[in-house]
Tab-separated table of C-alpha atoms in Angstrom:
chain	number	residue	atom	x	y	z
A	1	MET	CA	1.175	3.197	-68.939
A	2	THR	CA	0.505	0.866	-66.042
A	3	ALA	CA	0.379	2.193	-62.441
A	4	THR	CA	3.094	0.769	-60.330
A	5	SER	CA	2.973	0.537	-56.650
A	6	THR	CA	5.867	1.555	-54.469
A	7	PRO	CA	6.813	-0.828	-51.541
A	8	ASP	CA	5.965	0.305	-48.088
A	9	PRO	CA	8.932	1.644	-46.150
A	10	ALA	CA	10.606	-0.506	-43.573
A	11	PRO	CA	9.012	0.187	-40.063
A	12	THR	CA	11.045	2.496	-38.017
A	13	SER	CA	11.258	3.026	-34.230
A	14	ALA	CA	10.522	6.240	-32.483
A	15	ARG	CA	14.052	7.476	-33.006
A	16	GLY	CA	13.815	6.838	-36.796
A	17	LEU	CA	15.965	3.689	-36.480
A	18	PRO	CA	14.893	0.573	-38.543
A	19	GLY	CA	12.827	-2.084	-36.588
A	20	PRO	CA	9.736	-1.943	-34.461
A	21	ALA	CA	8.979	0.780	-31.958
A	22	PRO	CA	10.348	-0.168	-28.415
A	23	ILE	CA	7.887	-0.788	-25.714
A	24	LEU	CA	8.314	2.286	-23.264
A	25	GLY	CA	7.979	2.419	-19.609
A	26	PRO	CA	6.086	4.931	-17.601
A	27	ARG	CA	6.455	8.542	-18.717
A	28	PHE	CA	6.917	10.530	-15.444
A	29	PHE	CA	6.268	13.789	-17.119
A	30	ASP	CA	3.321	12.786	-19.227
A	31	GLU	CA	0.102	14.400	-17.750
A	32	ARG	CA	-2.220	11.637	-18.974
A	33	TYR	CA	-0.039	8.960	-17.333
A	34	ILE	CA	0.097	10.949	-13.887
A	35	ASP	CA	-3.674	11.605	-14.155
A	36	ARG	CA	-4.380	7.906	-14.712
A	37	ILE	CA	-2.198	6.684	-11.801
A	38	ASN	CA	-3.820	9.339	-9.414
A	39	ARG	CA	-7.278	8.139	-10.574
A	40	ASN	CA	-6.457	4.551	-9.961
A	41	LEU	CA	-4.794	4.954	-6.589
A	42	ARG	CA	-7.560	7.193	-5.045
A	43	GLY	CA	-9.809	4.174	-4.812
A	44	VAL	CA	-10.254	1.406	-2.331
A	45	GLY	CA	-6.772	-0.336	-1.658
A	46	VAL	CA	-6.240	-3.948	-0.452
A	47	GLY	CA	-2.777	-4.813	0.932
A	48	PHE	CA	-0.431	-6.878	3.095
A	49	ASP	CA	2.597	-5.963	5.010
A	50	GLN	CA	4.933	-7.402	7.587
A	51	GLY	CA	8.095	-6.602	9.558
A	52	LEU	CA	9.165	-5.460	12.998
A	53	TRP	CA	6.297	-4.770	15.280
A	54	GLY	CA	7.391	-3.900	18.903
A	55	SER	CA	9.848	-6.653	19.957
A	56	GLY	CA	7.866	-9.264	17.687
A	57	PHE	CA	7.314	-9.833	13.981
A	58	GLY	CA	4.042	-8.494	12.805
A	59	GLN	CA	1.881	-9.246	9.749
A	60	SER	CA	-1.266	-7.351	8.640
A	61	LEU	CA	-3.961	-7.404	6.102
A	62	LYS	CA	-5.411	-3.933	5.365
A	63	VAL	CA	-8.095	-2.372	3.374
A	64	SER	CA	-7.839	1.414	2.809
A	65	ILE	CA	-11.332	3.034	2.138
A	66	PRO	CA	-11.414	6.548	0.798
A	67	PHE	CA	-13.891	9.260	2.050
A	68	GLY	CA	-15.578	9.648	-1.314
A	69	LYS	CA	-14.204	10.698	-4.672
A	70	ARG	CA	-12.976	14.140	-3.795
A	71	VAL	CA	-11.918	14.054	-0.173
A	72	GLY	CA	-10.895	10.459	-0.619
A	73	GLN	CA	-7.998	11.415	-2.723
A	74	PHE	CA	-6.396	12.629	0.420
A	75	PHE	CA	-8.174	11.120	3.516
A	76	GLY	CA	-9.644	7.793	4.469
A	77	LEU	CA	-10.137	4.991	6.833
A	78	ARG	CA	-8.065	1.913	7.003
A	79	VAL	CA	-9.165	-1.408	8.493
A	80	ARG	CA	-6.324	-3.553	9.649
A	81	GLY	CA	-6.182	-6.996	10.784
A	82	LEU	CA	-2.958	-7.902	12.752
A	83	ALA	CA	-0.896	-10.814	13.994
A	84	VAL	CA	2.280	-10.394	16.100
A	85	TYR	CA	4.554	-13.219	17.063
A	86	GLY	CA	7.380	-12.815	19.515
A	87	PRO	CA	10.539	-14.180	20.768
A	88	GLY	CA	10.775	-15.999	24.054
A	89	GLN	CA	9.547	-19.132	25.459
A	90	GLY	CA	6.503	-20.837	24.054
A	91	LEU	CA	4.049	-19.678	21.382
A	92	ASP	CA	2.173	-16.756	22.756
A	93	PRO	CA	1.045	-14.387	19.811
A	94	VAL	CA	-1.540	-11.639	19.659
A	95	PHE	CA	-4.156	-11.340	17.032
A	96	GLY	CA	-6.513	-8.434	16.504
A	97	GLY	CA	-7.708	-5.575	14.330
A	98	GLY	CA	-8.623	-2.139	14.239
A	99	LEU	CA	-9.495	1.226	12.550
A	100	GLU	CA	-7.051	4.015	11.503
A	101	ILE	CA	-7.585	7.387	9.831
A	102	PHE	CA	-5.150	8.240	7.188
A	103	GLY	CA	-4.083	11.114	5.103
A	104	ARG	CA	-2.051	10.900	1.847
A	105	THR	CA	-0.511	13.213	-0.855
A	106	PRO	CA	-1.245	12.907	-4.535
A	107	VAL	CA	0.994	10.511	-6.364
A	108	PHE	CA	3.818	12.727	-7.548
A	109	LEU	CA	4.994	12.122	-11.194
A	110	GLY	CA	2.896	9.018	-11.132
A	111	LEU	CA	5.592	7.362	-9.073
A	112	LEU	CA	5.613	8.280	-5.415
A	113	ARG	CA	3.263	9.456	-2.616
A	114	ALA	CA	3.593	9.879	1.173
A	115	TYR	CA	0.865	8.974	3.804
A	116	GLY	CA	0.379	8.771	7.436
A	117	GLY	CA	-2.244	8.238	10.098
A	118	GLY	CA	-3.101	6.500	13.253
A	119	GLY	CA	-5.931	4.806	15.245
A	120	ALA	CA	-6.904	2.122	17.671
A	121	TRP	CA	-7.188	-1.525	17.685
A	122	ALA	CA	-8.216	-4.486	20.024
A	123	THR	CA	-6.347	-7.681	20.307
A	124	THR	CA	-6.476	-11.025	21.999
A	125	ARG	CA	-4.002	-13.838	22.984
A	126	PRO	CA	-5.538	-17.091	21.993
A	127	LEU	CA	-2.658	-19.334	23.155
A	128	ILE	CA	-1.895	-18.145	26.677
A	129	PRO	CA	0.786	-20.499	28.242
A	130	GLU	CA	-0.553	-22.549	31.105
A	131	GLY	CA	-0.209	-20.828	34.407
A	132	ASP	CA	-0.041	-17.332	32.964
A	133	THR	CA	-2.445	-15.088	34.788
A	134	THR	CA	-1.907	-11.963	32.817
A	135	ALA	CA	-4.688	-10.398	30.635
A	136	ARG	CA	-5.978	-12.244	27.604
A	137	SER	CA	-7.029	-9.094	25.588
A	138	GLY	CA	-6.087	-5.464	25.219
A	139	ILE	CA	-6.850	-2.216	23.528
A	140	GLY	CA	-4.091	0.071	22.062
A	141	GLY	CA	-3.232	2.574	19.565
A	142	GLY	CA	-0.561	4.154	17.586
A	143	GLY	CA	0.462	5.863	14.487
A	144	HIS	CA	2.483	5.464	11.282
A	145	PHE	CA	4.155	7.383	8.363
A	146	GLY	CA	4.809	5.720	4.943
A	147	LEU	CA	5.848	5.943	1.429
A	148	GLU	CA	4.294	4.250	-1.578
A	149	ILE	CA	6.295	3.562	-4.678
A	150	VAL	CA	4.094	2.742	-7.888
A	151	ILE	CA	5.161	-0.463	-9.621
A	152	SER	CA	2.191	-0.858	-11.965
A	153	PRO	CA	-0.794	1.311	-12.735
A	154	ARG	CA	-2.755	-0.251	-9.729
A	155	THR	CA	0.051	-1.614	-7.440
A	156	THR	CA	2.407	-0.044	-4.970
A	157	PHE	CA	5.191	-1.203	-2.640
A	158	THR	CA	4.882	0.368	0.857
A	159	PHE	CA	7.524	1.184	3.347
A	160	GLU	CA	6.099	2.311	6.825
A	161	ILE	CA	7.449	3.327	10.177
A	162	GLY	CA	5.419	3.976	13.291
A	163	GLY	CA	4.924	3.211	16.911
A	164	GLN	CA	2.262	1.793	19.197
A	165	SER	CA	1.178	1.010	22.756
A	166	PRO	CA	1.329	-2.617	23.795
A	167	THR	CA	-1.918	-4.634	23.879
A	168	HIS	CA	-0.070	-7.918	24.769
A	169	ALA	CA	0.222	-8.227	28.541
A	170	ARG	CA	4.129	-8.779	28.284
A	171	GLY	CA	4.504	-5.844	26.059
A	172	LEU	CA	5.384	-7.921	22.960
A	173	ASP	CA	3.677	-5.575	20.468
A	174	GLY	CA	4.578	-2.246	21.939
A	175	GLY	CA	7.285	0.157	20.535
A	176	ALA	CA	8.524	0.876	17.091
A	177	SER	CA	7.077	-0.592	13.962
A	178	VAL	CA	8.947	-0.941	10.755
A	179	THR	CA	7.196	-2.701	7.849
A	180	GLY	CA	7.134	-3.366	4.161
A	181	GLY	CA	4.315	-4.517	1.833
A	182	ILE	CA	2.319	-4.176	-1.185
A	183	MET	CA	-1.176	-2.629	-1.922
A	184	LEU	CA	-3.526	-3.099	-4.902
A	185	TYR	CA	-5.896	-0.374	-5.699
A	186	LEU	CA	-9.428	-0.698	-7.276
A	187	GLY	CA	-10.071	2.850	-8.321
A	188	ASN	CA	-10.984	4.024	-11.802
A	189	LEU	CA	-12.272	0.599	-12.811
A	190	GLY	CA	-14.504	2.280	-15.288
A	191	GLY	CA	-11.366	2.882	-17.210
A	192	ARG	CA	-11.403	6.747	-17.570
A	193	GLY	CA	-7.974	7.974	-18.455
């Protein structure tokens, strides 16, 4: 008698159907996935946002720095560089930067978290129109509340509303702010989880 081999069965999907297994998206109730996202998003974040800033259009680059591994899950410092361009006659933007303290929730279901904070910044007007005798620079402050939606294990969309005092002499940057943007997080680069 000779031994005969039996052919391997055809590959099946997770549902037992013929064919390769499908590529699955995030599993919002999988503890390992949720833990991975929370580990990634507790690290340093680098981002960009833009939108309504007072009566002008604002754009900012920001870096979120957590206060360590444990406390930094929920609290940190944000460094923001800001440019606001406004309507009106001539080009008279305001440029500056500042520091903000923020607080944030865990990333619920590996999908969504809320955050908020506020602080102060200083700005300058490099292109003052000829004959304008108003102040060249100013100091202001304000706050914000936002939501982050996870779009990949290290990237989120941000939607933020807030308000701030004007630093521009004509009040261009004072009032409400409504911005949208993106953040990239550098946490958990060692790959745990």
